[in-house]
JSON list of C-alpha atoms in Angstrom, two decimals:
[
{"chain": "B", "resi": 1, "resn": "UNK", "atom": "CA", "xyz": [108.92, 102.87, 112.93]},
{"chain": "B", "resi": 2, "resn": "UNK", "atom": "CA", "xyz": [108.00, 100.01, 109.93]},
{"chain": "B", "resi": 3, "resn": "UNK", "atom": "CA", "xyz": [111.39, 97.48, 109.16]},
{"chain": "B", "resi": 4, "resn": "UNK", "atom": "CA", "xyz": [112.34, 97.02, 106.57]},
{"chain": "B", "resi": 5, "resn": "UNK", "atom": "CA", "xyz": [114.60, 93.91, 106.23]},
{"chain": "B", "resi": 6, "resn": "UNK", "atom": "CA", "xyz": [117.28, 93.49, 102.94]},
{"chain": "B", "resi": 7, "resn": "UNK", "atom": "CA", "xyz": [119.14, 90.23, 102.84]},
{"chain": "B", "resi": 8, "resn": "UNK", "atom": "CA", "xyz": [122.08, 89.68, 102.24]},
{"chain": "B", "resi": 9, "resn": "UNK", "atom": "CA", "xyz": [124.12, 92.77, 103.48]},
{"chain": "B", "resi": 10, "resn": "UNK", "atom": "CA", "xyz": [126.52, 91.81, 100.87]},
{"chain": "B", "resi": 11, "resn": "UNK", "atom": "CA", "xyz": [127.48, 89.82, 97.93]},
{"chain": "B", "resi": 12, "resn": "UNK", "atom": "CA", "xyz": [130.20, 88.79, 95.66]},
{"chain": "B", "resi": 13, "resn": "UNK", "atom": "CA", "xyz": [129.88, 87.59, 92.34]},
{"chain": "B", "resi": 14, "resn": "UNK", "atom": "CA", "xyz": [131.93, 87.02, 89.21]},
{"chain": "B", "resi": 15, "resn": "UNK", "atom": "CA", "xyz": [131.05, 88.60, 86.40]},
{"chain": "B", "resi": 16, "resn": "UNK", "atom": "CA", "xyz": [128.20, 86.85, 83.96]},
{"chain": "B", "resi": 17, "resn": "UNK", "atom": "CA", "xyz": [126.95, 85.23, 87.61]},
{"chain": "B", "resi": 18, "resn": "UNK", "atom": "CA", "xyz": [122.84, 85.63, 88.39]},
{"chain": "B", "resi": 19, "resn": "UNK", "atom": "CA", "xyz": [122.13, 87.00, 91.59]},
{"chain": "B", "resi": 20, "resn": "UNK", "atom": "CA", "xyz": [119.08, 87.84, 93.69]},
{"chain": "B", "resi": 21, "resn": "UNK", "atom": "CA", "xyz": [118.23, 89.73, 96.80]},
{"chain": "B", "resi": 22, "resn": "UNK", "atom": "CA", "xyz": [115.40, 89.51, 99.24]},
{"chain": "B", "resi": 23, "resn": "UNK", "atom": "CA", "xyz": [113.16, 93.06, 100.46]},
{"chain": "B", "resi": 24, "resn": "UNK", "atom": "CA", "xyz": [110.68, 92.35, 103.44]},
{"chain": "B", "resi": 25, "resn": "UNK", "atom": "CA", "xyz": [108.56, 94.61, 104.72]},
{"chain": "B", "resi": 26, "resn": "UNK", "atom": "CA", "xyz": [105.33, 94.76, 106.75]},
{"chain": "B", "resi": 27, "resn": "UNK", "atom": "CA", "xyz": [102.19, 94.09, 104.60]},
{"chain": "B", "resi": 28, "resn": "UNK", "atom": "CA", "xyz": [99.81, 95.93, 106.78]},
{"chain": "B", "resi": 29, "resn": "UNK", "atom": "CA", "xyz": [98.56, 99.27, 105.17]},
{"chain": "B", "resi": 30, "resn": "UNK", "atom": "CA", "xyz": [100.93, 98.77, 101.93]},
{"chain": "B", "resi": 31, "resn": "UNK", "atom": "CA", "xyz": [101.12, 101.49, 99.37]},
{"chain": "B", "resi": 32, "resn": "UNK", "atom": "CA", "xyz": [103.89, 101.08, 97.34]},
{"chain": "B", "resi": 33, "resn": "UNK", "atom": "CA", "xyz": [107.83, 99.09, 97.30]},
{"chain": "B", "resi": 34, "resn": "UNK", "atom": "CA", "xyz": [110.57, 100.73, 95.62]},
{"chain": "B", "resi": 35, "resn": "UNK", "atom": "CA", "xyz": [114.18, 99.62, 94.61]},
{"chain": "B", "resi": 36, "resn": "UNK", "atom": "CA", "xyz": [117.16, 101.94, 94.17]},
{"chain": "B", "resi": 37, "resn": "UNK", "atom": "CA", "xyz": [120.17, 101.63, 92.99]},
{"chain": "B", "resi": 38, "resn": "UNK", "atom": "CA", "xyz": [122.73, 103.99, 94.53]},
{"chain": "B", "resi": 39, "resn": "UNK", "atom": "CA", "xyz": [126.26, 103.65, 93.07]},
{"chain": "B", "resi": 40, "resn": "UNK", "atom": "CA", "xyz": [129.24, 105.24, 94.75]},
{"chain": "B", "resi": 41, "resn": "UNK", "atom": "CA", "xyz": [129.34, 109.08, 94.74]},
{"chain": "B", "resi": 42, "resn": "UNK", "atom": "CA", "xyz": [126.09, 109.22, 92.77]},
{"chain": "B", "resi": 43, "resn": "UNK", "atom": "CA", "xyz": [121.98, 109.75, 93.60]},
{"chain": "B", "resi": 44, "resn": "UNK", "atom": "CA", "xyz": [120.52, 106.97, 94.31]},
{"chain": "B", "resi": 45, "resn": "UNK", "atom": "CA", "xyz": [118.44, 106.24, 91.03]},
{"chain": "B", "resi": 46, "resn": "UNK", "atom": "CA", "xyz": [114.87, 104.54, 91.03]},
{"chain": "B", "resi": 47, "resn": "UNK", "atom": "CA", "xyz": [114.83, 101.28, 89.46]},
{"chain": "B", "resi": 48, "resn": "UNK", "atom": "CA", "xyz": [111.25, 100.15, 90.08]},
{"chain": "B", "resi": 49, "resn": "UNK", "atom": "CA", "xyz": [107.89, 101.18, 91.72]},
{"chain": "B", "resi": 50, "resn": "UNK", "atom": "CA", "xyz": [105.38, 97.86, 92.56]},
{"chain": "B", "resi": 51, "resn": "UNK", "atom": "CA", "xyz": [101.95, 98.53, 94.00]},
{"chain": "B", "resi": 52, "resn": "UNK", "atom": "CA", "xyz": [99.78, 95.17, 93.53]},
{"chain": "B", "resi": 53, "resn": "UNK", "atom": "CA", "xyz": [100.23, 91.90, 94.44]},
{"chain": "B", "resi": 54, "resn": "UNK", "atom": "CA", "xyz": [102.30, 89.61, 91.91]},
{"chain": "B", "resi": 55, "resn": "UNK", "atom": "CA", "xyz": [103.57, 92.65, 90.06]},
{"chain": "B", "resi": 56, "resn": "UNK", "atom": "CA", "xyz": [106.77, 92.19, 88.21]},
{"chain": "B", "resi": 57, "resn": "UNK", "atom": "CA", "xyz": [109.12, 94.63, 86.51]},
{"chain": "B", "resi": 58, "resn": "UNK", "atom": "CA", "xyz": [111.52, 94.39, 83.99]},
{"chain": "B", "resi": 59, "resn": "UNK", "atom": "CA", "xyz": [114.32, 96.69, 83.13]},
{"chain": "B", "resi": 60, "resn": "UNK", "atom": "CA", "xyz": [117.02, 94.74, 81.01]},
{"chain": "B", "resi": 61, "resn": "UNK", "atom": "CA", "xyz": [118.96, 92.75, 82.55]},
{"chain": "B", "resi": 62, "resn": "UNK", "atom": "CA", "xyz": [117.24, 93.29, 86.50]},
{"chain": "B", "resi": 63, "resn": "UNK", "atom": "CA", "xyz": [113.73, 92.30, 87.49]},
{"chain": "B", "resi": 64, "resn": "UNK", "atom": "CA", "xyz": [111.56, 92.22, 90.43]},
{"chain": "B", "resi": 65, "resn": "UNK", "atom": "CA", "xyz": [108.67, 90.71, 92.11]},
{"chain": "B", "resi": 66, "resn": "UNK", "atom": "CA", "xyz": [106.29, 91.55, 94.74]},
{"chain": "B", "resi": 67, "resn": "UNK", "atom": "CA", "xyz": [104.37, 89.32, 96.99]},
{"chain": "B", "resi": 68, "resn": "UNK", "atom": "CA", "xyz": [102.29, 92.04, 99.18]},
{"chain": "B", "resi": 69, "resn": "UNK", "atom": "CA", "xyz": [100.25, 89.49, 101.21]},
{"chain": "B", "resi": 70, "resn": "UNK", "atom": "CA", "xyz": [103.56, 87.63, 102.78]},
{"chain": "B", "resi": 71, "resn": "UNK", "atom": "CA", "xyz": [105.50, 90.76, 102.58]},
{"chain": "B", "resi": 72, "resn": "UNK", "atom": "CA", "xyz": [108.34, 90.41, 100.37]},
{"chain": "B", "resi": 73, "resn": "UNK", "atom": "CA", "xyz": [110.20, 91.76, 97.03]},
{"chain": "B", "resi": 74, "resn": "UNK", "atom": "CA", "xyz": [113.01, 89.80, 95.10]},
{"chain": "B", "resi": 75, "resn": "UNK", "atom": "CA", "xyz": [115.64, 91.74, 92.66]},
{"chain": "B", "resi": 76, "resn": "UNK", "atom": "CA", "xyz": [117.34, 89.75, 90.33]},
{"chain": "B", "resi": 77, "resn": "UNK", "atom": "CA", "xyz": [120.02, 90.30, 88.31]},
{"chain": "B", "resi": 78, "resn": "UNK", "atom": "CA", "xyz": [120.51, 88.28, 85.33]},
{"chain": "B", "resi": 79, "resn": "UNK", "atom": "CA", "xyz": [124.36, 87.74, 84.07]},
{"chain": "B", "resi": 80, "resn": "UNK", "atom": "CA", "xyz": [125.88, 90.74, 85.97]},
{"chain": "B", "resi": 81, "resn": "UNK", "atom": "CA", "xyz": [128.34, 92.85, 84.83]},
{"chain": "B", "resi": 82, "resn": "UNK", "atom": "CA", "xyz": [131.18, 95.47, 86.92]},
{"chain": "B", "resi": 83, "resn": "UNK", "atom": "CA", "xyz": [128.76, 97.92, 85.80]},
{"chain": "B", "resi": 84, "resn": "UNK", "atom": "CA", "xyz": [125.75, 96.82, 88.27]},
{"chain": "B", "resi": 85, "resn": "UNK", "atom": "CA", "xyz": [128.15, 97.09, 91.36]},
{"chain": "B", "resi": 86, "resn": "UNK", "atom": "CA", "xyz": [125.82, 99.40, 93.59]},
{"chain": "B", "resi": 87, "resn": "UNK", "atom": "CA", "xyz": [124.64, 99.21, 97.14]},
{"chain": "B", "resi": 88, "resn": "UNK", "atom": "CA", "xyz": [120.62, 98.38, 96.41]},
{"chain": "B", "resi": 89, "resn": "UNK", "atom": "CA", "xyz": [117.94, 99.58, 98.22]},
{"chain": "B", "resi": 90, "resn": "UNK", "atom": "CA", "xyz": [114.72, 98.25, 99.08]},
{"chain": "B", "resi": 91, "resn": "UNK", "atom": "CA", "xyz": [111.74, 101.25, 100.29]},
{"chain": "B", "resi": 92, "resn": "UNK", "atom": "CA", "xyz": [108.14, 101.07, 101.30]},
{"chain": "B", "resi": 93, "resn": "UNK", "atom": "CA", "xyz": [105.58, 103.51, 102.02]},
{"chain": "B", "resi": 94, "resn": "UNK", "atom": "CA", "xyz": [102.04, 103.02, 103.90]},
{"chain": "B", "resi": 95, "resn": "UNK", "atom": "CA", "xyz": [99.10, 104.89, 102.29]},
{"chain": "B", "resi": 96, "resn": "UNK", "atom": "CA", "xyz": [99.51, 107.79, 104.63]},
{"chain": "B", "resi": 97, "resn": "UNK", "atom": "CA", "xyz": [99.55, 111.34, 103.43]},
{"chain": "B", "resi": 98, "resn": "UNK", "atom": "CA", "xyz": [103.37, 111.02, 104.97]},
{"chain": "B", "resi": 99, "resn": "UNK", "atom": "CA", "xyz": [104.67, 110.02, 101.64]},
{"chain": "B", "resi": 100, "resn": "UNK", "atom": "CA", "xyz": [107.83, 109.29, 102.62]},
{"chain": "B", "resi": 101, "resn": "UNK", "atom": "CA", "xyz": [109.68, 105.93, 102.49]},
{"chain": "B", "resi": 102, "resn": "UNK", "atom": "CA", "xyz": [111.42, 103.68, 105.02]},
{"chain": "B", "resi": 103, "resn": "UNK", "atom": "CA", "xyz": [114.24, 102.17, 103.67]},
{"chain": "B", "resi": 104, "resn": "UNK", "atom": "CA", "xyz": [115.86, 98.73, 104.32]},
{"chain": "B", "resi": 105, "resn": "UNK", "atom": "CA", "xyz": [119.70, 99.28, 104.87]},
{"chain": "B", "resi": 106, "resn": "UNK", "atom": "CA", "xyz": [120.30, 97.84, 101.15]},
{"chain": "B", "resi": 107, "resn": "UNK", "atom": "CA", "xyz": [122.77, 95.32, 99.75]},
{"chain": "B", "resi": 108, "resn": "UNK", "atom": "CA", "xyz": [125.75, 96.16, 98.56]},
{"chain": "B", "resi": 109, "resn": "UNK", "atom": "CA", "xyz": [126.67, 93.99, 95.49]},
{"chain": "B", "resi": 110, "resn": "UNK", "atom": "CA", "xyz": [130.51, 93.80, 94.18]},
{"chain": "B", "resi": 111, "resn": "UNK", "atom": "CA", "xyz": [130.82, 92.12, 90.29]},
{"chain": "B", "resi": 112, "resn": "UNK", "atom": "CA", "xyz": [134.66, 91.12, 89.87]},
{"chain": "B", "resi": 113, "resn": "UNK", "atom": "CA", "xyz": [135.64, 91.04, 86.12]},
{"chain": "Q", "resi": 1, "resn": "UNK", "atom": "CA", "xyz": [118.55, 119.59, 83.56]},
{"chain": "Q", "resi": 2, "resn": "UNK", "atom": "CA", "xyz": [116.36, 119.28, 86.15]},
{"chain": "Q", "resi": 3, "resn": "UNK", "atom": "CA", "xyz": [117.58, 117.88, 89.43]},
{"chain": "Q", "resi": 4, "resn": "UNK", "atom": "CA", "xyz": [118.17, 118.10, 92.74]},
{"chain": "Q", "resi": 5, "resn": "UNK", "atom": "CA", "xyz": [121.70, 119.91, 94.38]},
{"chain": "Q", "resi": 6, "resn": "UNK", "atom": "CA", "xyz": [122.84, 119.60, 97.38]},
{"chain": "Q", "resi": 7, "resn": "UNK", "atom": "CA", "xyz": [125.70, 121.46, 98.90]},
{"chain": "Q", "resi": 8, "resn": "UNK", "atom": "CA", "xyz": [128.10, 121.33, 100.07]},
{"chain": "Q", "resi": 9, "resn": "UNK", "atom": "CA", "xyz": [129.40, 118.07, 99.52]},
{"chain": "Q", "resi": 10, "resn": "UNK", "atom": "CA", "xyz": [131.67, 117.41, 102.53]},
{"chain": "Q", "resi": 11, "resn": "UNK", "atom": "CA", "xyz": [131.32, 119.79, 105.82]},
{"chain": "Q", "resi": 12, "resn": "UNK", "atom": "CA", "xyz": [133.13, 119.81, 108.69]},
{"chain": "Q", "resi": 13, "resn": "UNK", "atom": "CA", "xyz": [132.14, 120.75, 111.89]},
{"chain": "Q", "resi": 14, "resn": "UNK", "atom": "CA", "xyz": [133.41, 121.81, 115.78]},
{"chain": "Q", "resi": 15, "resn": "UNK", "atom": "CA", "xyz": [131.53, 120.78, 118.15]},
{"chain": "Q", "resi": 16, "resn": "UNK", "atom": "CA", "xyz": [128.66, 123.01, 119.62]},
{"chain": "Q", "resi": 17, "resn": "UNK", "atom": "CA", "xyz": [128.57, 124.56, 116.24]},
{"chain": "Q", "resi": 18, "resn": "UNK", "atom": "CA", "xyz": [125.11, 124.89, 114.46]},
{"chain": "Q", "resi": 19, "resn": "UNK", "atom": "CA", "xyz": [125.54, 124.26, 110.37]},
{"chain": "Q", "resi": 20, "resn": "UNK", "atom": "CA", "xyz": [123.10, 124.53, 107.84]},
{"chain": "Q", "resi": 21, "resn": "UNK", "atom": "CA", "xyz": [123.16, 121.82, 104.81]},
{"chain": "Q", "resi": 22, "resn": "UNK", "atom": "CA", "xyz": [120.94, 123.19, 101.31]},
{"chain": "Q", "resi": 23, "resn": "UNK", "atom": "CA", "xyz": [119.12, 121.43, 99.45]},
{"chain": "Q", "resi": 24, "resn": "UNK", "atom": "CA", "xyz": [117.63, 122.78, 96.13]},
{"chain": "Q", "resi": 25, "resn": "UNK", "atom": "CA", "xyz": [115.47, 121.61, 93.40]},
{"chain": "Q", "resi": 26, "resn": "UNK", "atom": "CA", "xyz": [114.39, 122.93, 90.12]},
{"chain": "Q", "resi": 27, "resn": "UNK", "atom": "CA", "xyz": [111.74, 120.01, 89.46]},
{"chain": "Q", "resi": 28, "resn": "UNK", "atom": "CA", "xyz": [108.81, 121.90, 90.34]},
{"chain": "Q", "resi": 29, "resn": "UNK", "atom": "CA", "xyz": [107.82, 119.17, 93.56]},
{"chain": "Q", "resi": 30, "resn": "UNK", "atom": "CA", "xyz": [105.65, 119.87, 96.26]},
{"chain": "Q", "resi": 31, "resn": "UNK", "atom": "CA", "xyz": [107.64, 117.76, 98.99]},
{"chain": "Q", "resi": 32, "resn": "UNK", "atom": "CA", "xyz": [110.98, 117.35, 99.81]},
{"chain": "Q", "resi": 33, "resn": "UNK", "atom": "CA", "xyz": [112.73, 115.28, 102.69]},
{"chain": "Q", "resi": 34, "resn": "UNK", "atom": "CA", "xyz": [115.61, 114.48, 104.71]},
{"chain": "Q", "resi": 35, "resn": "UNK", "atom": "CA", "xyz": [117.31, 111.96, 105.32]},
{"chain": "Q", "resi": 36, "resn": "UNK", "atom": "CA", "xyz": [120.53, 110.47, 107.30]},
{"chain": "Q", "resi": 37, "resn": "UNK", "atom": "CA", "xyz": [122.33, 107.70, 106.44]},
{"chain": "Q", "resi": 38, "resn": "UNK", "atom": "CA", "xyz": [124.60, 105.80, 109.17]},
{"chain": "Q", "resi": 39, "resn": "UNK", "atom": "CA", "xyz": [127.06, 102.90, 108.27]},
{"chain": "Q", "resi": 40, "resn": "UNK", "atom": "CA", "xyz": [124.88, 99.76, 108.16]},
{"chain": "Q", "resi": 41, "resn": "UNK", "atom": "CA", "xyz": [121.56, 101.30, 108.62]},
{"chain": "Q", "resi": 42, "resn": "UNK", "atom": "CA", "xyz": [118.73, 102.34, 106.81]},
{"chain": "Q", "resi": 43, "resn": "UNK", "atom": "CA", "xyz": [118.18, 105.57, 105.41]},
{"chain": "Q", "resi": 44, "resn": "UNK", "atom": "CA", "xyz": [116.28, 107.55, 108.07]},
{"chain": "Q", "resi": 45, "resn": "UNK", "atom": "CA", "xyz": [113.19, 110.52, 107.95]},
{"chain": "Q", "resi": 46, "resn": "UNK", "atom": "CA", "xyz": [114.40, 113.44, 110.04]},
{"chain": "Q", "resi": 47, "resn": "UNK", "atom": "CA", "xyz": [112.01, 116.26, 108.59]},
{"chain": "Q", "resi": 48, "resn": "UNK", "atom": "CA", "xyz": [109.64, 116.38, 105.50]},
{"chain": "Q", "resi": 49, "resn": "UNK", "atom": "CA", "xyz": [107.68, 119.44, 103.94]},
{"chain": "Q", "resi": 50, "resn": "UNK", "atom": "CA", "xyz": [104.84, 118.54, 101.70]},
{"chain": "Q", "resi": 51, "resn": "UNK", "atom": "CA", "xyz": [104.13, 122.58, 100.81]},
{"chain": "Q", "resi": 52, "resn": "UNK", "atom": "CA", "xyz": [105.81, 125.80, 101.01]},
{"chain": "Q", "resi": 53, "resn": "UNK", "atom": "CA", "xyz": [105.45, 127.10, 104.75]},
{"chain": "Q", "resi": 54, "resn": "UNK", "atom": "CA", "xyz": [105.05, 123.32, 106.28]},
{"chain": "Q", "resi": 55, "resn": "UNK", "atom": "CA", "xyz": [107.09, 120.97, 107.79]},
{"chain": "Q", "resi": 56, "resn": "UNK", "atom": "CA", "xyz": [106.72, 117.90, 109.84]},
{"chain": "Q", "resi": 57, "resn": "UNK", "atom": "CA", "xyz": [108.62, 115.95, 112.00]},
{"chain": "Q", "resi": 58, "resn": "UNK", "atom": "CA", "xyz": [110.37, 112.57, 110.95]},
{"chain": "Q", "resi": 59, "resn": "UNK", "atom": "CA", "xyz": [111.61, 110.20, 112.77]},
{"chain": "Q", "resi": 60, "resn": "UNK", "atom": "CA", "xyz": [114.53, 111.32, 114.14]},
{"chain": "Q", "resi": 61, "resn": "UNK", "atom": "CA", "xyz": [114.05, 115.26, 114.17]},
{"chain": "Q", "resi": 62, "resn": "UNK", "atom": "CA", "xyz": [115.55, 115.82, 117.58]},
{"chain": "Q", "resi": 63, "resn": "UNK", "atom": "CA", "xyz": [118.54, 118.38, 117.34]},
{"chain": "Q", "resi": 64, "resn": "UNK", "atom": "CA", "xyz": [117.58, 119.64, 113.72]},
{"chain": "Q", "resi": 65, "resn": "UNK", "atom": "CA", "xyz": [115.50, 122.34, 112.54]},
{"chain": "Q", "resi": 66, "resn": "UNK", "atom": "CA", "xyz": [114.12, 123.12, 109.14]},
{"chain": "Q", "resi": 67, "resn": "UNK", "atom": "CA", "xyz": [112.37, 125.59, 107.31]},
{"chain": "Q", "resi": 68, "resn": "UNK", "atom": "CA", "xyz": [110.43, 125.76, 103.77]},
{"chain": "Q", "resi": 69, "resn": "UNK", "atom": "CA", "xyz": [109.94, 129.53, 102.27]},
{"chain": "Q", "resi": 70, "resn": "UNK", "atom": "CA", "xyz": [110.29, 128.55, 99.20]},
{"chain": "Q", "resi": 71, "resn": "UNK", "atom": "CA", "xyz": [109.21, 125.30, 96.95]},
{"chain": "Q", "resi": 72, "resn": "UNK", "atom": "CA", "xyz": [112.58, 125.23, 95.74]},
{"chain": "Q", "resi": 73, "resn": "UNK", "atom": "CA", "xyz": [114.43, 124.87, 98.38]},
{"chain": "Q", "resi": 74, "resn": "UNK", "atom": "CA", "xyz": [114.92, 123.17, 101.96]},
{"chain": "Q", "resi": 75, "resn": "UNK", "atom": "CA", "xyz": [117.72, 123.62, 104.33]},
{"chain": "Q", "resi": 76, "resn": "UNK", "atom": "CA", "xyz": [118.54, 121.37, 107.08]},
{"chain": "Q", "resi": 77, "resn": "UNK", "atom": "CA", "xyz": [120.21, 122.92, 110.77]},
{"chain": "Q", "resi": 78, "resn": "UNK", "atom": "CA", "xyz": [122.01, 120.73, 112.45]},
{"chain": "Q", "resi": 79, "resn": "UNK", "atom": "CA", "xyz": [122.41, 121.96, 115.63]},
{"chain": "Q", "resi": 80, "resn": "UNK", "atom": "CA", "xyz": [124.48, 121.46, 118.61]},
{"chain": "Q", "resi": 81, "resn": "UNK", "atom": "CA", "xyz": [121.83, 119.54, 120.88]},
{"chain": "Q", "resi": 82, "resn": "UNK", "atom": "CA", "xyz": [121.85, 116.73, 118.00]},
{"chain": "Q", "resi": 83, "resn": "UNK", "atom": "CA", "xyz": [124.24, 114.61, 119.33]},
{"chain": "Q", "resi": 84, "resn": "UNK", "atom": "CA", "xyz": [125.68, 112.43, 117.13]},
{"chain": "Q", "resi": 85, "resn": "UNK", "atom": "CA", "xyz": [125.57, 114.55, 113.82]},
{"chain": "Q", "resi": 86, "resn": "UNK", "atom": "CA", "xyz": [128.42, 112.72, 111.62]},
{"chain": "Q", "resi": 87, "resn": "UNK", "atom": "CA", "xyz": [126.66, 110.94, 109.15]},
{"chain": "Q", "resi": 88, "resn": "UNK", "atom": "CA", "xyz": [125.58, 111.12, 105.11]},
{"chain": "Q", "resi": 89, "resn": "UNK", "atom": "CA", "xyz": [122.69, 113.53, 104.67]},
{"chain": "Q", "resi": 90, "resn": "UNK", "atom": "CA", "xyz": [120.42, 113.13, 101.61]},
{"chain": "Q", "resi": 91, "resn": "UNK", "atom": "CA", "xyz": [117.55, 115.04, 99.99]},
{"chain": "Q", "resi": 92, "resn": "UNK", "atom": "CA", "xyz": [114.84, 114.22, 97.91]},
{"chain": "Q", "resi": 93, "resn": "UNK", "atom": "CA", "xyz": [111.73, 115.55, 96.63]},
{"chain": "Q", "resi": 94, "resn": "UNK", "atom": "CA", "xyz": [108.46, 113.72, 95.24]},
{"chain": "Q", "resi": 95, "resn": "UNK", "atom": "CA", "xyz": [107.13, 114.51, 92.10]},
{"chain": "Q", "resi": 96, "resn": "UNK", "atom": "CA", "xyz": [103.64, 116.58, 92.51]},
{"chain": "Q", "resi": 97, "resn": "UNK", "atom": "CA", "xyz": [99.87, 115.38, 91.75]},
{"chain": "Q", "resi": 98, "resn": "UNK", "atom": "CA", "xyz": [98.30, 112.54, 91.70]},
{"chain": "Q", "resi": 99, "resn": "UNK", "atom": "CA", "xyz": [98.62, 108.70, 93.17]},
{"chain": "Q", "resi": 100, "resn": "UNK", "atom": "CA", "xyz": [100.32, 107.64, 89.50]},
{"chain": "Q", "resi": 101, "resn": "UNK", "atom": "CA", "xyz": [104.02, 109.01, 91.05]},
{"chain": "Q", "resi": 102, "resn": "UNK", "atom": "CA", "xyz": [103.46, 106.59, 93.77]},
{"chain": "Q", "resi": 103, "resn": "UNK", "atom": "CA", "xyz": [105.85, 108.41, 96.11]},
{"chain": "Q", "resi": 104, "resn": "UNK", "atom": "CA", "xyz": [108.80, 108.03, 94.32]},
{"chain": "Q", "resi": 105, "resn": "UNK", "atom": "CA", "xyz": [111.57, 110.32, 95.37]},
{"chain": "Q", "resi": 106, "resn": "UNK", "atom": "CA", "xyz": [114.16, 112.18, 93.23]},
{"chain": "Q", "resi": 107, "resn": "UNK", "atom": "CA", "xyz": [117.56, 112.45, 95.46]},
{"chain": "Q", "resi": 108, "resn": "UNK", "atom": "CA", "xyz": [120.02, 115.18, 95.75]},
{"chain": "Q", "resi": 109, "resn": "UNK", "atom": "CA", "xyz": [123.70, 114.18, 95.87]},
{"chain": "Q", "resi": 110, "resn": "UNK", "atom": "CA", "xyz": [124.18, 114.38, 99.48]},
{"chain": "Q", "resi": 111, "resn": "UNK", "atom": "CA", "xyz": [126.63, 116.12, 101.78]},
{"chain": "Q", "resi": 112, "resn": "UNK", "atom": "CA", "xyz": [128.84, 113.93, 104.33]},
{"chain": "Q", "resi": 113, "resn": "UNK", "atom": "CA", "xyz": [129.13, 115.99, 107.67]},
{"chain": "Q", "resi": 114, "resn": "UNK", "atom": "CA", "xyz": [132.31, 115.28, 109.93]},
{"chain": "Q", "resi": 115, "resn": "UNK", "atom": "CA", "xyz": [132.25, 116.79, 113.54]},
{"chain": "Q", "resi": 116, "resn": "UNK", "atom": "CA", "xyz": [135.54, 117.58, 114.72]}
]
């Protein structure tokens, strides 16, 4: 079994505050590193797929980077809001025919107004 | 809407009791998973199907069974020899064809399993 390794395992912030979290995986045999972002009584809902080395992704307000030859994925979130409370989820898959992902155990983010 | 439902949405279970969680999806994918979530942890393979009438074994299959007649649907057993089965159970499916999905997984809901 690959770990996957999320840091922090939580984090407070107020409310217009930037914040960043930390994916790292092993780099052998990469395929592809997802994030999720799984509110409370929801799906978990994709945020971004990354497959080469210096990708970064930008979906309004949260962006990530991907550093395949050290291993390692950053989400940040620029000038939070309650809205992006979530638990988020870092996932990487080998190129296997497997397909499936292993997951890091997330980090669950709290925005106070 | 397409989508992926899960049911039920809490189940409760005695002890040496086999129940069977469903998992459906209307999105046309060829593979669907499982998966168990435990407070703290990661979330966990316990059996994939990548086509109707095939199933393999994730990594922590022991004490659940499967099965995959149709595309649309995949129901997990959890049995009585798993032993620790309280836990969050999702499902999710990956989108069919080529490497341009890049394994990304549509998830049901989930169901939260309690054993009494």
């Amino acid at each position: 079994i690959l770990n996957v390794e999320q840091s922090p395992q939580s984090l407070h912030v107020q409310e217009g505050d930037s914040t960043n979290f930390t994916c790292s995986f092993p780099s052998s045999n990469f395929y592809a590193l997802h994030w999720y972002r799984w509110e409370t009584a929801k799906s978990p809902e994709a945020l971004f797929v990354m497959t080469l080395n210096g990708d970064e992704k930008k979906k309004g307000r949260i962006s990530a980077t991907l550093n395949t030859k050290e291993g390692y994925s950053y989400l940040y979130i620029k000038g939070s809001q309650p809205e992006d409370s979530a638990t988020y989820l870092c996932a990487f898959s080998k190129d296997t025919g497997r397909r499936a992902l292993t997951f890091g155990s997330g980090t669950r983010l709290q925005v106070q107004p | 809407d397409g989508g992926i439902t899960q049911s039920p949405k809490y189940l409760f279970r005695k002890e040496g009791q086999n129940v069977t969680l469903s998992c459906e999806q209307n999105l046309n994918h060829d593979a669907m998973y499982w998966y168990r979530q435990d407070p703290g942890q990661g979330l966990r393979l316990i059996y994939y199907s990548q086509i109707v009438n095939d199933f393999q074994k994730g990594d922590i299959a022991e004490g659940y069974s499967v099965s995959r007649e149709k595309k649309e649907s995949f129901p997990l057993t959890v049995t009585s020899a798993q032993k620790n089965p309280t836990a969050f159970y999702l499902c999710a499916s990956i989108a069919s064809g080529g490497a341009e999905s890049y394994n990304e997984q549509f998830f049901g809901p989930g169901t939260r399993l309690t054993v009494l």
